[in-house]
Amino acid sequence: MSKIPVIVDCDPGHDDMMALVIACCSPELDVKLVTTVAGNKPLELVTRNALNVMHYIGADHIPLAEGCDRPIVRPKDHVIPKLAEFRRHTDSIENGAHGASGLDGFTFPENNPKKPIGIRAVEAMANVLRESEQKVTIIPLGPLTNVALLLRCYPHLISKIEKISLMGGSSEFVFTRPFMEFNTFVDPEATKIVFESGVPIIMYGYDVTYTVLYDQSVIDRIASHDNQTSYMVSQLLKAFMYRHNGAFKWLGLTDTCPIHDACAVAGVVDPSLITQSRYLHVDIETGGDFLNGATVCDYANTTHLKPNVQVVYRMDNERFFDLMERCSAGGK
Ligand code: BDR
Ligand code: CA
């Protein structure tokens, strides 16, 4: 069976870490390139985290290219005042769900020899598309800045993209604001470019990611494997449950936790994991006062526009956790 060629664009992040482990350690995927984008933390930190994870799990052979350090239009830190305002209304934990490093809860060895390649993410993505005989699936797990620029800079390569399987958005789930999800909120203009591109999009937003909740039994299963990847994953899953549930106390989660980004990779490895989805027309708010980045889903077909997104609502959780375990056990 031929492997599925993919590009993973990420901003690790604990859930990005899990997504990278699934992508790099699943025999079904051929990860051609990993790219990083500012999101959960500034670009330097998320790049360091991605390099650390990839080296630790034995994925040194996969190139990593650094991408954008800020959204396309909005100022670099436009999200910070809004998050500060948002946190005033929550029981925030210090440094948020991912901690000061972006990947708190595990100490990676120092002197990691893995370095980013010498070209930027958008150019590296274009090279992969150009050189691939098969169409390539892009899996964005952070703000859509890099992917939007790729579509704008290399329109003639859009036909080489199989689909975009992304973590982002929300059709109903109320989080920071109605409809609001972090990745689409950080770079609304990039989100609009991607959603209007005509490339098939599968959206794993809060609708589904807050229904795929791991618990201690999943951590224990992963920890029972005697390899360093499983150990690292189990430590970071434990840390993320503590941090996420402390940062977002009003959600009322105590012994369970989402692992958002991993859903968007798992669905590429095995599309039969999707048990409920709808094809909808989805517009992106970019000109409002309160909801910039909102993924506005046209349930009633009032726009009469063709659906541009497969919105995912439910996955087969047990088989998803099996995949998390299998890929962790398959790493170094
Ligand atoms: C998304 O935001 C980030 O914190 C996570 O890594 C995920 O990509 C969830 O809203
Ligand atoms: Ca992410």
Tab-separated table of C-alpha atoms and ligand atoms in Angstrom:
chain	number	residue	atom	x	y	z
A	1	MET	CA	0.000	0.000	0.000
A	2	SER	CA	1.487	3.371	-0.939
A	3	LYS	CA	1.933	5.892	1.824
A	4	ILE	CA	0.016	9.178	1.929
A	5	PRO	CA	2.384	12.134	1.367
A	6	VAL	CA	1.750	14.928	3.890
A	7	ILE	CA	3.120	18.252	5.095
A	8	VAL	CA	2.535	19.062	8.782
A	9	ASP	CA	2.419	22.772	9.711
A	10	CYS	CA	2.527	23.218	13.494
A	11	ASP	CA	3.165	25.378	16.579
A	12	PRO	CA	3.962	22.913	19.397
A	13	GLY	CA	2.115	22.886	21.867
A	14	HIS	CA	1.289	19.613	23.655
A	15	ASP	CA	-1.409	18.588	21.190
A	16	ASP	CA	0.894	19.436	18.254
A	17	MET	CA	3.414	17.086	19.896
A	18	MET	CA	0.860	14.259	19.867
A	19	ALA	CA	-0.010	15.083	16.267
A	20	LEU	CA	3.680	14.970	15.276
A	21	VAL	CA	4.090	11.575	16.944
A	22	ILE	CA	1.093	10.171	15.059
A	23	ALA	CA	2.251	11.684	11.756
A	24	CYS	CA	5.910	10.690	11.993
A	25	CYS	CA	5.398	7.239	13.533
A	26	SER	CA	2.407	5.961	11.589
A	27	PRO	CA	3.378	3.677	8.691
A	28	GLU	CA	0.420	4.989	6.676
A	29	LEU	CA	1.903	8.483	6.237
A	30	ASP	CA	4.982	9.774	4.465
A	31	VAL	CA	5.782	13.100	6.161
A	32	LYS	CA	7.657	15.049	3.488
A	33	LEU	CA	8.107	18.205	5.556
A	34	VAL	CA	7.301	19.766	8.921
A	35	THR	CA	6.910	23.543	9.083
A	36	THR	CA	6.467	25.861	12.047
A	37	VAL	CA	4.390	29.000	12.538
A	38	ALA	CA	4.002	31.457	15.429
A	39	GLY	CA	0.884	30.616	17.406
A	40	ASN	CA	0.908	28.982	20.797
A	41	LYS	CA	4.248	30.691	21.421
A	42	PRO	CA	6.666	32.871	19.392
A	43	LEU	CA	8.309	31.225	16.377
A	44	GLU	CA	11.679	30.536	18.077
A	45	LEU	CA	10.011	28.527	20.845
A	46	VAL	CA	7.633	26.489	18.689
A	47	THR	CA	10.479	25.696	16.285
A	48	ARG	CA	12.667	24.536	19.153
A	49	ASN	CA	9.828	22.376	20.469
A	50	ALA	CA	9.171	20.781	17.075
A	51	LEU	CA	12.889	20.034	16.604
A	52	ASN	CA	13.085	18.525	20.097
A	53	VAL	CA	10.067	16.283	19.552
A	54	MET	CA	11.241	15.151	16.114
A	55	HIS	CA	14.753	14.341	17.315
A	56	TYR	CA	13.481	12.531	20.407
A	57	ILE	CA	11.068	10.270	18.522
A	58	GLY	CA	13.611	9.416	15.808
A	59	ALA	CA	12.300	11.636	13.012
A	60	ASP	CA	15.578	13.399	12.186
A	61	HIS	CA	15.279	12.375	8.538
A	62	ILE	CA	12.210	14.601	8.043
A	63	PRO	CA	13.147	18.194	7.133
A	64	LEU	CA	11.802	21.090	9.194
A	65	ALA	CA	11.431	24.606	7.783
A	66	GLU	CA	10.600	27.699	9.822
A	67	GLY	CA	7.685	29.808	8.702
A	68	CYS	CA	6.014	33.078	9.648
A	69	ASP	CA	6.619	34.807	12.958
A	70	ARG	CA	3.349	36.775	12.884
A	71	PRO	CA	-0.063	36.888	11.193
A	72	ILE	CA	-0.282	38.151	7.600
A	73	VAL	CA	-2.041	41.450	8.355
A	74	ARG	CA	-2.438	41.871	12.094
A	75	PRO	CA	0.363	42.932	14.438
A	76	LYS	CA	2.582	40.240	15.882
A	77	ASP	CA	1.043	40.373	19.331
A	78	HIS	CA	-2.524	41.384	18.454
A	79	VAL	CA	-3.761	38.310	20.227
A	80	ILE	CA	-2.110	39.106	23.554
A	81	PRO	CA	-4.364	41.957	24.764
A	82	LYS	CA	-7.406	39.884	23.814
A	83	LEU	CA	-6.126	36.856	25.664
A	84	ALA	CA	-5.303	39.007	28.673
A	85	GLU	CA	-8.859	40.307	28.622
A	86	PHE	CA	-10.181	36.788	28.216
A	87	ARG	CA	-8.094	35.479	31.084
A	88	ARG	CA	-9.494	38.078	33.451
A	89	HIS	CA	-12.739	36.122	33.204
A	90	THR	CA	-11.162	32.730	33.819
A	91	ASP	CA	-9.235	30.888	36.475
A	92	SER	CA	-6.009	31.151	34.543
A	93	ILE	CA	-3.014	28.966	35.291
A	94	GLU	CA	0.366	30.673	34.968
A	95	ASN	CA	1.604	30.773	31.336
A	96	GLY	CA	-1.526	29.114	29.978
A	97	ALA	CA	-2.245	25.597	28.837
A	98	HIS	CA	1.149	24.978	27.230
A	99	GLY	CA	3.344	26.645	29.886
A	100	ALA	CA	6.260	29.060	29.446
A	101	SER	CA	8.180	26.861	26.999
A	102	GLY	CA	5.096	25.849	25.016
A	103	LEU	CA	5.786	22.244	25.992
A	104	ASP	CA	6.034	22.255	29.783
A	105	GLY	CA	6.183	18.898	31.548
A	106	PHE	CA	9.148	17.174	29.927
A	107	THR	CA	12.844	18.032	29.768
A	108	PHE	CA	14.369	17.192	26.410
A	109	PRO	CA	18.093	16.463	26.187
A	110	GLU	CA	20.239	19.511	25.447
A	111	ASN	CA	22.417	19.878	22.338
A	112	ASN	CA	19.832	18.633	19.884
A	113	PRO	CA	21.727	18.395	16.566
A	114	LYS	CA	18.551	18.759	14.465
A	115	LYS	CA	18.271	22.214	12.839
A	116	PRO	CA	15.801	23.883	10.475
A	117	ILE	CA	16.673	23.677	6.785
A	118	GLY	CA	17.925	26.903	5.229
A	119	ILE	CA	14.790	27.921	3.316
A	120	ARG	CA	11.519	29.300	4.669
A	121	ALA	CA	8.398	27.199	5.138
A	122	VAL	CA	6.428	28.551	2.189
A	123	GLU	CA	9.254	27.879	-0.264
A	124	ALA	CA	9.908	24.437	1.217
A	125	MET	CA	6.200	23.543	0.940
A	126	ALA	CA	6.185	24.671	-2.695
A	127	ASN	CA	9.229	22.490	-3.426
A	128	VAL	CA	7.493	19.450	-1.931
A	129	LEU	CA	4.360	20.061	-4.010
A	130	ARG	CA	6.373	20.633	-7.173
A	131	GLU	CA	8.492	17.513	-6.740
A	132	SER	CA	5.773	15.115	-5.602
A	133	GLU	CA	4.230	12.796	-8.177
A	134	GLN	CA	1.205	12.240	-5.953
A	135	LYS	CA	-0.989	15.024	-4.618
A	136	VAL	CA	0.033	16.067	-1.105
A	137	THR	CA	-2.209	16.486	1.957
A	138	ILE	CA	-1.488	19.548	4.096
A	139	ILE	CA	-2.193	19.269	7.829
A	140	PRO	CA	-2.221	22.716	9.509
A	141	LEU	CA	-2.248	22.620	13.317
A	142	GLY	CA	-1.652	26.291	14.090
A	143	PRO	CA	-2.666	29.671	12.647
A	144	LEU	CA	-3.049	29.389	8.859
A	145	THR	CA	-0.431	32.043	8.012
A	146	ASN	CA	2.069	29.786	6.194
A	147	VAL	CA	-0.594	27.898	4.277
A	148	ALA	CA	-2.363	31.071	3.127
A	149	LEU	CA	0.915	32.514	1.847
A	150	LEU	CA	1.672	29.269	0.028
A	151	LEU	CA	-1.688	29.482	-1.766
A	152	ARG	CA	-1.117	33.132	-2.673
A	153	CYS	CA	2.538	32.779	-3.756
A	154	TYR	CA	2.219	29.543	-5.725
A	155	PRO	CA	-1.335	29.420	-7.161
A	156	HIS	CA	-0.153	27.110	-9.958
A	157	LEU	CA	0.697	24.477	-7.329
A	158	ILE	CA	-2.764	24.436	-5.719
A	159	SER	CA	-3.729	21.557	-8.016
A	160	LYS	CA	-0.989	19.487	-6.320
A	161	ILE	CA	-2.785	19.698	-2.954
A	162	GLU	CA	-5.005	16.695	-2.234
A	163	LYS	CA	-6.800	18.322	0.688
A	164	ILE	CA	-6.243	20.437	3.797
A	165	SER	CA	-7.009	18.592	7.041
A	166	LEU	CA	-6.874	21.299	9.688
A	167	MET	CA	-7.389	21.811	13.383
A	168	GLY	CA	-9.240	25.069	13.783
A	169	GLY	CA	-12.586	26.758	14.000
A	170	SER	CA	-15.784	25.932	15.766
A	171	SER	CA	-19.349	25.902	14.522
A	172	GLU	CA	-21.192	25.836	17.826
A	173	PHE	CA	-18.893	25.341	20.748
A	174	VAL	CA	-18.538	28.514	22.802
A	175	PHE	CA	-15.006	29.049	23.992
A	176	THR	CA	-13.126	32.357	24.080
A	177	ARG	CA	-16.109	33.906	22.327
A	178	PRO	CA	-19.021	32.401	20.437
A	179	PHE	CA	-17.667	30.409	17.454
A	180	MET	CA	-14.132	31.302	18.411
A	181	GLU	CA	-11.147	28.992	18.280
A	182	PHE	CA	-7.525	29.981	18.895
A	183	ASN	CA	-5.906	29.129	15.528
A	184	THR	CA	-8.512	30.913	13.395
A	185	PHE	CA	-8.646	33.811	15.894
A	186	VAL	CA	-4.872	34.464	15.640
A	187	ASP	CA	-4.855	34.963	11.858
A	188	PRO	CA	-8.380	35.604	10.522
A	189	GLU	CA	-7.194	36.905	7.127
A	190	ALA	CA	-5.091	33.797	6.520
A	191	THR	CA	-8.042	31.640	7.529
A	192	LYS	CA	-10.239	33.436	4.993
A	193	ILE	CA	-7.700	32.894	2.199
A	194	VAL	CA	-7.487	29.170	2.958
A	195	PHE	CA	-11.247	28.637	3.315
A	196	GLU	CA	-11.919	30.472	0.043
A	197	SER	CA	-9.168	28.667	-1.886
A	198	GLY	CA	-11.292	25.917	-3.379
A	199	VAL	CA	-9.007	23.226	-1.920
A	200	PRO	CA	-11.067	20.513	-0.143
A	201	ILE	CA	-10.989	21.324	3.578
A	202	ILE	CA	-11.715	19.041	6.518
A	203	MET	CA	-12.236	21.085	9.662
A	204	TYR	CA	-11.568	19.563	13.074
A	205	GLY	CA	-12.812	22.359	15.321
A	206	TYR	CA	-13.916	22.451	18.943
A	207	ASP	CA	-17.162	20.733	17.897
A	208	VAL	CA	-15.241	17.481	17.635
A	209	THR	CA	-12.051	18.047	19.630
A	210	TYR	CA	-13.978	18.607	22.862
A	211	THR	CA	-15.642	15.228	22.387
A	212	VAL	CA	-12.363	13.308	22.006
A	213	LEU	CA	-11.162	13.435	25.606
A	214	TYR	CA	-8.355	11.257	26.906
A	215	ASP	CA	-8.110	10.186	30.520
A	216	GLN	CA	-5.597	8.548	32.865
A	217	SER	CA	-6.305	5.094	31.426
A	218	VAL	CA	-5.062	6.273	28.003
A	219	ILE	CA	-1.937	7.742	29.614
A	220	ASP	CA	-1.325	4.470	31.473
A	221	ARG	CA	-1.673	2.396	28.306
A	222	ILE	CA	0.876	4.586	26.518
A	223	ALA	CA	3.217	4.601	29.543
A	224	SER	CA	3.178	0.802	29.636
A	225	HIS	CA	5.337	0.666	26.478
A	226	ASP	CA	9.068	0.498	27.055
A	227	ASN	CA	10.329	3.083	24.547
A	228	GLN	CA	11.338	6.720	25.036
A	229	THR	CA	8.640	8.124	22.735
A	230	SER	CA	5.879	6.530	24.837
A	231	TYR	CA	7.502	7.846	27.998
A	232	MET	CA	7.714	11.398	26.630
A	233	VAL	CA	4.124	11.275	25.313
A	234	SER	CA	2.733	10.003	28.615
A	235	GLN	CA	4.560	12.708	30.592
A	236	LEU	CA	3.333	15.477	28.297
A	237	LEU	CA	-0.251	14.172	28.212
A	238	LYS	CA	-0.257	14.209	31.998
A	239	ALA	CA	1.153	17.747	32.119
A	240	PHE	CA	-1.334	18.974	29.509
A	241	MET	CA	-4.339	17.585	31.390
A	242	TYR	CA	-3.255	19.492	34.486
A	243	ARG	CA	-2.444	22.718	32.630
A	244	HIS	CA	-5.395	22.750	30.197
A	245	ASN	CA	-7.968	22.010	32.871
A	246	GLY	CA	-6.424	24.588	35.185
A	247	ALA	CA	-6.297	27.252	32.487
A	248	PHE	CA	-9.890	26.679	31.363
A	249	LYS	CA	-11.565	25.810	34.644
A	250	TRP	CA	-15.011	26.946	33.599
A	251	LEU	CA	-15.160	24.027	31.150
A	252	GLY	CA	-15.504	21.800	34.199
A	253	LEU	CA	-13.055	19.169	32.953
A	254	THR	CA	-11.116	17.436	35.717
A	255	ASP	CA	-10.084	13.912	34.749
A	256	THR	CA	-10.342	14.204	30.958
A	257	CYS	CA	-8.725	16.487	28.386
A	258	PRO	CA	-8.854	17.241	24.632
A	259	ILE	CA	-5.858	16.679	22.367
A	260	HIS	CA	-7.097	18.920	19.524
A	261	ASP	CA	-4.394	18.758	16.835
A	262	ALA	CA	-4.042	14.988	16.951
A	263	CYS	CA	-7.589	14.669	15.540
A	264	ALA	CA	-6.634	16.374	12.251
A	265	VAL	CA	-3.738	13.957	11.693
A	266	ALA	CA	-5.628	10.851	12.812
A	267	GLY	CA	-8.339	11.525	10.250
A	268	VAL	CA	-5.731	11.444	7.471
A	269	VAL	CA	-4.212	8.189	8.738
A	270	ASP	CA	-7.655	6.597	8.914
A	271	PRO	CA	-10.637	8.556	7.519
A	272	SER	CA	-12.997	5.905	8.925
A	273	LEU	CA	-12.299	7.421	12.365
A	274	ILE	CA	-14.734	10.189	11.375
A	275	THR	CA	-18.172	9.022	12.496
A	276	GLN	CA	-20.153	12.246	12.029
A	277	SER	CA	-19.558	15.207	9.725
A	278	ARG	CA	-21.425	17.657	7.484
A	279	TYR	CA	-20.497	19.447	4.283
A	280	LEU	CA	-21.263	23.142	4.831
A	281	HIS	CA	-20.440	26.527	3.422
A	282	VAL	CA	-18.175	28.214	5.954
A	283	ASP	CA	-17.297	31.938	5.861
A	284	ILE	CA	-14.662	33.635	7.984
A	285	GLU	CA	-15.355	36.839	9.907
A	286	THR	CA	-12.590	39.396	9.397
A	287	GLY	CA	-14.310	42.768	9.806
A	288	GLY	CA	-16.099	42.592	13.115
A	289	ASP	CA	-15.463	43.962	16.573
A	290	PHE	CA	-15.890	40.755	18.529
A	291	LEU	CA	-15.699	37.676	16.333
A	292	ASN	CA	-12.722	38.041	14.017
A	293	GLY	CA	-11.630	34.592	12.920
A	294	ALA	CA	-15.049	33.052	13.551
A	295	THR	CA	-15.898	30.140	11.254
A	296	VAL	CA	-19.493	30.976	10.339
A	297	CYS	CA	-21.208	27.773	9.231
A	298	ASP	CA	-24.245	28.141	6.984
A	299	TYR	CA	-26.469	25.421	8.427
A	300	ALA	CA	-29.656	26.682	6.795
A	301	ASN	CA	-28.027	27.197	3.391
A	302	THR	CA	-29.139	30.821	3.435
A	303	THR	CA	-26.186	31.824	1.268
A	304	HIS	CA	-26.961	29.191	-1.394
A	305	LEU	CA	-23.222	28.793	-1.735
A	306	LYS	CA	-21.611	25.444	-2.404
A	307	PRO	CA	-20.215	23.711	0.685
A	308	ASN	CA	-16.471	24.354	0.929
A	309	VAL	CA	-15.743	22.482	4.158
A	310	GLN	CA	-16.346	19.066	5.687
A	311	VAL	CA	-17.036	19.972	9.325
A	312	VAL	CA	-16.257	17.051	11.638
A	313	TYR	CA	-18.432	16.485	14.720
A	314	ARG	CA	-17.594	13.051	16.081
A	315	MET	CA	-14.805	10.470	15.864
A	316	ASP	CA	-14.449	6.892	17.031
A	317	ASN	CA	-12.716	7.740	20.293
A	318	GLU	CA	-11.590	4.249	21.228
A	319	ARG	CA	-9.911	3.633	17.871
A	320	PHE	CA	-8.412	7.129	18.049
A	321	PHE	CA	-6.798	6.339	21.415
A	322	ASP	CA	-5.574	3.017	19.996
A	323	LEU	CA	-3.834	5.018	17.257
A	324	MET	CA	-2.221	7.341	19.819
A	325	GLU	CA	-0.885	4.276	21.640
A	326	ARG	CA	0.245	2.430	18.500
A	327	CYS	CA	2.156	5.440	17.125
A	328	SER	CA	3.786	6.227	20.470
A	329	ALA	CA	4.917	2.623	20.734
A	330	GLY	CA	6.212	2.817	17.153
A	331	GLY	CA	8.549	5.743	17.876
A	332	LYS	CA	12.163	5.486	19.035
B	1	BDR	C1	-5.484	24.955	19.071
B	1	BDR	O1	-4.825	26.031	19.718
B	1	BDR	C2	-3.603	25.596	20.264
B	1	BDR	O2	-3.471	25.964	21.582
B	1	BDR	C3	-3.545	24.104	20.091
B	1	BDR	O3	-2.236	23.685	19.800
B	1	BDR	C4	-4.491	23.823	18.964
B	1	BDR	O4	-3.853	23.883	17.724
B	1	BDR	C5	-6.720	24.621	19.859
B	1	BDR	O5	-7.574	25.719	19.840
B	2	CA	CA	-1.455	23.807	17.533
